[in-house]
Amino acid sequence: MSSTAGSGLVSLVYTSTASQPFRETALEQLLRLCRRLNEARGITGMLLHRDGRFIQVLEGHPETVAGLVDIIRSDSRHHDLRVLLQEPIAERRFPDWTMGYRVLRPGESRPPGYRDSFADLDAGSDIDTTVRALTELTLWFRVRARGGAARRRERTSVARAEAEEA
């Protein structure tokens, strides 16, 4: 789902609060459904969840993204939806999947000077902070996604080798 300049695409970032706690299995079920629907709509993006808060990036044609935001806003599973950033984009930041997903775990030890980009995005204080935080989270997510894919390939290779030995 890549695109070129002048394609009329937008990127929209919003935050929302879960109406009740989501178990990881419920998030995974929701994600499967959203991936299927988003692929049919030509939507790509990233979804982050931590401590009952969501941050989502949606990419696609403006009317499609706006319609999806209306659907999400009326979904009773969450509330307090705030659009933090909407901008035209020349190409997708997430062209290779319909929805990237990563649960951010609370309680991880953080080094001195650590800046919480999730919190910066959630605060939505100013456009510069929002753009910087989105850029950082996008980079973080892509690196983690590639690392996870590499680990899955390695496990698959090991499993094949073990099966061949048996």
Short mmCIF file of the C-alpha atoms (twelve columns), coordinates in Angstrom:
data_MODEL
# 
_entry.id   MODEL 
# 
loop_
_atom_site.group_PDB 
_atom_site.id 
_atom_site.type_symbol 
_atom_site.label_atom_id 
_atom_site.label_alt_id 
_atom_site.label_comp_id 
_atom_site.label_asym_id 
_atom_site.label_seq_id 
_atom_site.Cartn_x 
_atom_site.Cartn_y 
_atom_site.Cartn_z 
_atom_site.pdbx_PDB_model_num 
ATOM 1   C CA . MET A 1   0.000   0.000   0.000  1 
ATOM 2   C CA . SER A 2   2.632   2.541   -0.861 1 
ATOM 3   C CA . SER A 3   1.838   5.831   -2.505 1 
ATOM 4   C CA . THR A 4   3.548   8.703   -4.198 1 
ATOM 5   C CA . ALA A 5   3.498   12.461  -3.804 1 
ATOM 6   C CA . GLY A 6   0.275   14.142  -4.821 1 
ATOM 7   C CA . SER A 7   -1.757  11.089  -3.904 1 
ATOM 8   C CA . GLY A 8   -4.090  12.991  -1.578 1 
ATOM 9   C CA . LEU A 9   -3.209  11.000  1.528  1 
ATOM 10  C CA . VAL A 10  -3.452  12.218  5.105  1 
ATOM 11  C CA . SER A 11  -2.010  11.053  8.385  1 
ATOM 12  C CA . LEU A 12  -4.187  11.536  11.453 1 
ATOM 13  C CA . VAL A 13  -3.063  10.914  15.045 1 
ATOM 14  C CA . TYR A 14  -5.565  10.632  17.873 1 
ATOM 15  C CA . THR A 15  -5.667  9.547   21.494 1 
ATOM 16  C CA . SER A 16  -8.549  8.034   23.412 1 
ATOM 17  C CA . THR A 17  -9.272  6.410   26.762 1 
ATOM 18  C CA . ALA A 18  -10.625 2.880   27.136 1 
ATOM 19  C CA . SER A 19  -14.061 2.769   28.789 1 
ATOM 20  C CA . GLN A 20  -12.984 -0.357  30.642 1 
ATOM 21  C CA . PRO A 21  -9.722  -2.303  30.896 1 
ATOM 22  C CA . PHE A 22  -8.770  -4.280  27.783 1 
ATOM 23  C CA . ARG A 23  -7.262  -7.707  28.242 1 
ATOM 24  C CA . GLU A 24  -4.499  -8.426  25.750 1 
ATOM 25  C CA . THR A 25  -6.670  -11.125 24.122 1 
ATOM 26  C CA . ALA A 26  -9.476  -8.595  23.601 1 
ATOM 27  C CA . LEU A 27  -6.987  -6.179  22.037 1 
ATOM 28  C CA . GLU A 28  -5.750  -8.921  19.714 1 
ATOM 29  C CA . GLN A 29  -9.317  -9.762  18.620 1 
ATOM 30  C CA . LEU A 30  -10.075 -6.094  17.995 1 
ATOM 31  C CA . LEU A 31  -6.849  -5.761  16.062 1 
ATOM 32  C CA . ARG A 32  -7.637  -8.723  13.780 1 
ATOM 33  C CA . LEU A 33  -10.996 -7.188  12.896 1 
ATOM 34  C CA . CYS A 34  -9.503  -3.709  12.376 1 
ATOM 35  C CA . ARG A 35  -6.714  -5.047  10.164 1 
ATOM 36  C CA . ARG A 36  -9.230  -6.748  7.885  1 
ATOM 37  C CA . LEU A 37  -11.507 -3.707  7.694  1 
ATOM 38  C CA . ASN A 38  -8.625  -1.245  7.309  1 
ATOM 39  C CA . GLU A 39  -7.111  -3.235  4.466  1 
ATOM 40  C CA . ALA A 40  -10.440 -3.095  2.630  1 
ATOM 41  C CA . ARG A 41  -10.583 0.685   3.217  1 
ATOM 42  C CA . GLY A 42  -6.971  1.333   2.170  1 
ATOM 43  C CA . ILE A 43  -6.014  2.413   5.698  1 
ATOM 44  C CA . THR A 44  -2.589  1.801   7.234  1 
ATOM 45  C CA . GLY A 45  -1.263  2.907   10.589 1 
ATOM 46  C CA . MET A 46  0.021   2.180   14.052 1 
ATOM 47  C CA . LEU A 47  -1.823  1.452   17.298 1 
ATOM 48  C CA . LEU A 48  -0.269  1.839   20.740 1 
ATOM 49  C CA . HIS A 49  -1.945  0.996   24.044 1 
ATOM 50  C CA . ARG A 50  -0.753  1.679   27.576 1 
ATOM 51  C CA . ASP A 51  -2.538  2.003   30.884 1 
ATOM 52  C CA . GLY A 52  -5.976  2.275   29.300 1 
ATOM 53  C CA . ARG A 53  -4.899  4.908   26.757 1 
ATOM 54  C CA . PHE A 54  -4.701  4.486   23.009 1 
ATOM 55  C CA . ILE A 55  -2.692  6.434   20.484 1 
ATOM 56  C CA . GLN A 56  -3.414  5.612   16.886 1 
ATOM 57  C CA . VAL A 57  -2.008  6.810   13.583 1 
ATOM 58  C CA . LEU A 58  -4.326  6.404   10.603 1 
ATOM 59  C CA . GLU A 59  -3.126  6.877   7.030  1 
ATOM 60  C CA . GLY A 60  -5.319  6.984   3.962  1 
ATOM 61  C CA . HIS A 61  -7.480  9.165   1.781  1 
ATOM 62  C CA . PRO A 62  -8.946  12.118  3.711  1 
ATOM 63  C CA . GLU A 63  -12.610 11.127  3.377  1 
ATOM 64  C CA . THR A 64  -11.901 7.547   4.393  1 
ATOM 65  C CA . VAL A 65  -9.857  8.601   7.420  1 
ATOM 66  C CA . ALA A 66  -12.524 11.136  8.478  1 
ATOM 67  C CA . GLY A 67  -15.251 8.492   8.193  1 
ATOM 68  C CA . LEU A 68  -13.216 6.040   10.229 1 
ATOM 69  C CA . VAL A 69  -12.597 8.631   12.952 1 
ATOM 70  C CA . ASP A 70  -16.374 9.191   13.148 1 
ATOM 71  C CA . ILE A 71  -16.887 5.433   13.584 1 
ATOM 72  C CA . ILE A 72  -14.174 5.237   16.242 1 
ATOM 73  C CA . ARG A 73  -15.535 8.295   18.063 1 
ATOM 74  C CA . SER A 74  -18.955 6.619   18.403 1 
ATOM 75  C CA . ASP A 75  -17.476 3.288   19.596 1 
ATOM 76  C CA . SER A 76  -18.525 2.725   23.226 1 
ATOM 77  C CA . ARG A 77  -15.295 0.856   24.063 1 
ATOM 78  C CA . HIS A 78  -13.512 4.172   24.451 1 
ATOM 79  C CA . HIS A 79  -14.101 7.870   25.012 1 
ATOM 80  C CA . ASP A 80  -12.315 11.212  25.099 1 
ATOM 81  C CA . LEU A 81  -11.085 10.893  21.513 1 
ATOM 82  C CA . ARG A 82  -8.851  13.845  20.676 1 
ATOM 83  C CA . VAL A 83  -7.308  14.436  17.271 1 
ATOM 84  C CA . LEU A 84  -3.745  15.585  17.906 1 
ATOM 85  C CA . LEU A 85  -2.484  15.981  14.372 1 
ATOM 86  C CA . GLN A 86  -3.824  15.759  10.857 1 
ATOM 87  C CA . GLU A 87  -1.528  16.481  7.943  1 
ATOM 88  C CA . PRO A 88  -1.182  15.668  4.266  1 
ATOM 89  C CA . ILE A 89  1.532   13.113  3.546  1 
ATOM 90  C CA . ALA A 90  3.421   12.322  0.363  1 
ATOM 91  C CA . GLU A 91  3.849   8.674   1.302  1 
ATOM 92  C CA . ARG A 92  2.751   6.308   4.018  1 
ATOM 93  C CA . ARG A 93  4.884   5.822   7.110  1 
ATOM 94  C CA . PHE A 94  3.376   2.329   7.513  1 
ATOM 95  C CA . PRO A 95  2.985   1.013   3.954  1 
ATOM 96  C CA . ASP A 96  3.689   -2.655  4.682  1 
ATOM 97  C CA . TRP A 97  0.901   -3.491  7.077  1 
ATOM 98  C CA . THR A 98  -2.700  -2.545  7.654  1 
ATOM 99  C CA . MET A 99  -2.165  -1.838  11.321 1 
ATOM 100 C CA . GLY A 100 0.986   -2.070  13.346 1 
ATOM 101 C CA . TYR A 101 0.402   -2.960  16.977 1 
ATOM 102 C CA . ARG A 102 2.560   -2.995  20.050 1 
ATOM 103 C CA . VAL A 103 1.490   -3.073  23.690 1 
ATOM 104 C CA . LEU A 104 3.696   -0.708  25.678 1 
ATOM 105 C CA . ARG A 105 4.454   -2.296  29.039 1 
ATOM 106 C CA . PRO A 106 4.328   -0.110  32.159 1 
ATOM 107 C CA . GLY A 107 6.993   -0.366  34.824 1 
ATOM 108 C CA . GLU A 108 10.034  -0.811  32.598 1 
ATOM 109 C CA . SER A 109 13.144  0.775   34.120 1 
ATOM 110 C CA . ARG A 110 14.028  3.942   32.262 1 
ATOM 111 C CA . PRO A 111 17.442  5.584   32.104 1 
ATOM 112 C CA . PRO A 112 18.017  9.109   33.441 1 
ATOM 113 C CA . GLY A 113 16.820  11.741  30.995 1 
ATOM 114 C CA . TYR A 114 14.273  9.361   29.466 1 
ATOM 115 C CA . ARG A 115 11.521  11.169  27.583 1 
ATOM 116 C CA . ASP A 116 8.171   9.439   27.256 1 
ATOM 117 C CA . SER A 117 7.033   10.040  23.673 1 
ATOM 118 C CA . PHE A 118 3.761   8.234   24.387 1 
ATOM 119 C CA . ALA A 119 3.001   10.738  27.159 1 
ATOM 120 C CA . ASP A 120 4.136   13.639  24.939 1 
ATOM 121 C CA . LEU A 121 1.708   12.544  22.220 1 
ATOM 122 C CA . ASP A 122 -1.059  11.918  24.702 1 
ATOM 123 C CA . ALA A 123 -0.624  15.404  26.173 1 
ATOM 124 C CA . GLY A 124 -0.917  16.993  22.723 1 
ATOM 125 C CA . SER A 125 0.596   20.190  24.087 1 
ATOM 126 C CA . ASP A 126 1.860   21.748  20.844 1 
ATOM 127 C CA . ILE A 127 2.375   20.788  17.215 1 
ATOM 128 C CA . ASP A 128 6.190   20.595  17.438 1 
ATOM 129 C CA . THR A 129 6.062   18.224  20.426 1 
ATOM 130 C CA . THR A 130 3.373   16.136  18.718 1 
ATOM 131 C CA . VAL A 131 5.353   15.811  15.464 1 
ATOM 132 C CA . ARG A 132 8.574   14.980  17.342 1 
ATOM 133 C CA . ALA A 133 6.850   12.376  19.502 1 
ATOM 134 C CA . LEU A 134 5.125   10.809  16.490 1 
ATOM 135 C CA . THR A 135 8.458   10.615  14.653 1 
ATOM 136 C CA . GLU A 136 10.125  8.973   17.652 1 
ATOM 137 C CA . LEU A 137 7.322   6.472   18.169 1 
ATOM 138 C CA . THR A 138 7.247   5.650   14.459 1 
ATOM 139 C CA . LEU A 139 10.974  4.948   14.453 1 
ATOM 140 C CA . TRP A 140 10.735  2.939   17.685 1 
ATOM 141 C CA . PHE A 141 7.839   0.886   16.336 1 
ATOM 142 C CA . ARG A 142 9.560   0.135   13.021 1 
ATOM 143 C CA . VAL A 143 12.763  -0.989  14.741 1 
ATOM 144 C CA . ARG A 144 10.803  -3.201  17.150 1 
ATOM 145 C CA . ALA A 145 8.703   -4.649  14.306 1 
ATOM 146 C CA . ARG A 146 11.822  -5.524  12.294 1 
ATOM 147 C CA . GLY A 147 13.457  -7.051  15.370 1 
ATOM 148 C CA . GLY A 148 10.367  -9.137  16.093 1 
ATOM 149 C CA . ALA A 149 10.241  -10.347 12.492 1 
ATOM 150 C CA . ALA A 150 13.926  -11.285 12.639 1 
ATOM 151 C CA . ARG A 151 13.380  -13.207 15.896 1 
ATOM 152 C CA . ARG A 152 10.391  -15.063 14.356 1 
ATOM 153 C CA . ARG A 153 12.477  -15.997 11.292 1 
ATOM 154 C CA . GLU A 154 15.265  -17.225 13.569 1 
ATOM 155 C CA . ARG A 155 12.857  -19.350 15.650 1 
ATOM 156 C CA . THR A 156 11.358  -20.784 12.450 1 
ATOM 157 C CA . SER A 157 14.826  -21.667 11.142 1 
ATOM 158 C CA . VAL A 158 15.749  -23.349 14.431 1 
ATOM 159 C CA . ALA A 159 12.462  -25.283 14.476 1 
ATOM 160 C CA . ARG A 160 13.042  -26.480 10.889 1 
ATOM 161 C CA . ALA A 161 16.581  -27.585 11.711 1 
ATOM 162 C CA . GLU A 162 15.333  -29.476 14.776 1 
ATOM 163 C CA . ALA A 163 12.578  -31.120 12.726 1 
ATOM 164 C CA . GLU A 164 15.100  -32.220 10.079 1 
ATOM 165 C CA . GLU A 165 17.305  -33.758 12.774 1 
ATOM 166 C CA . ALA A 166 14.408  -35.720 14.267 1 
# 
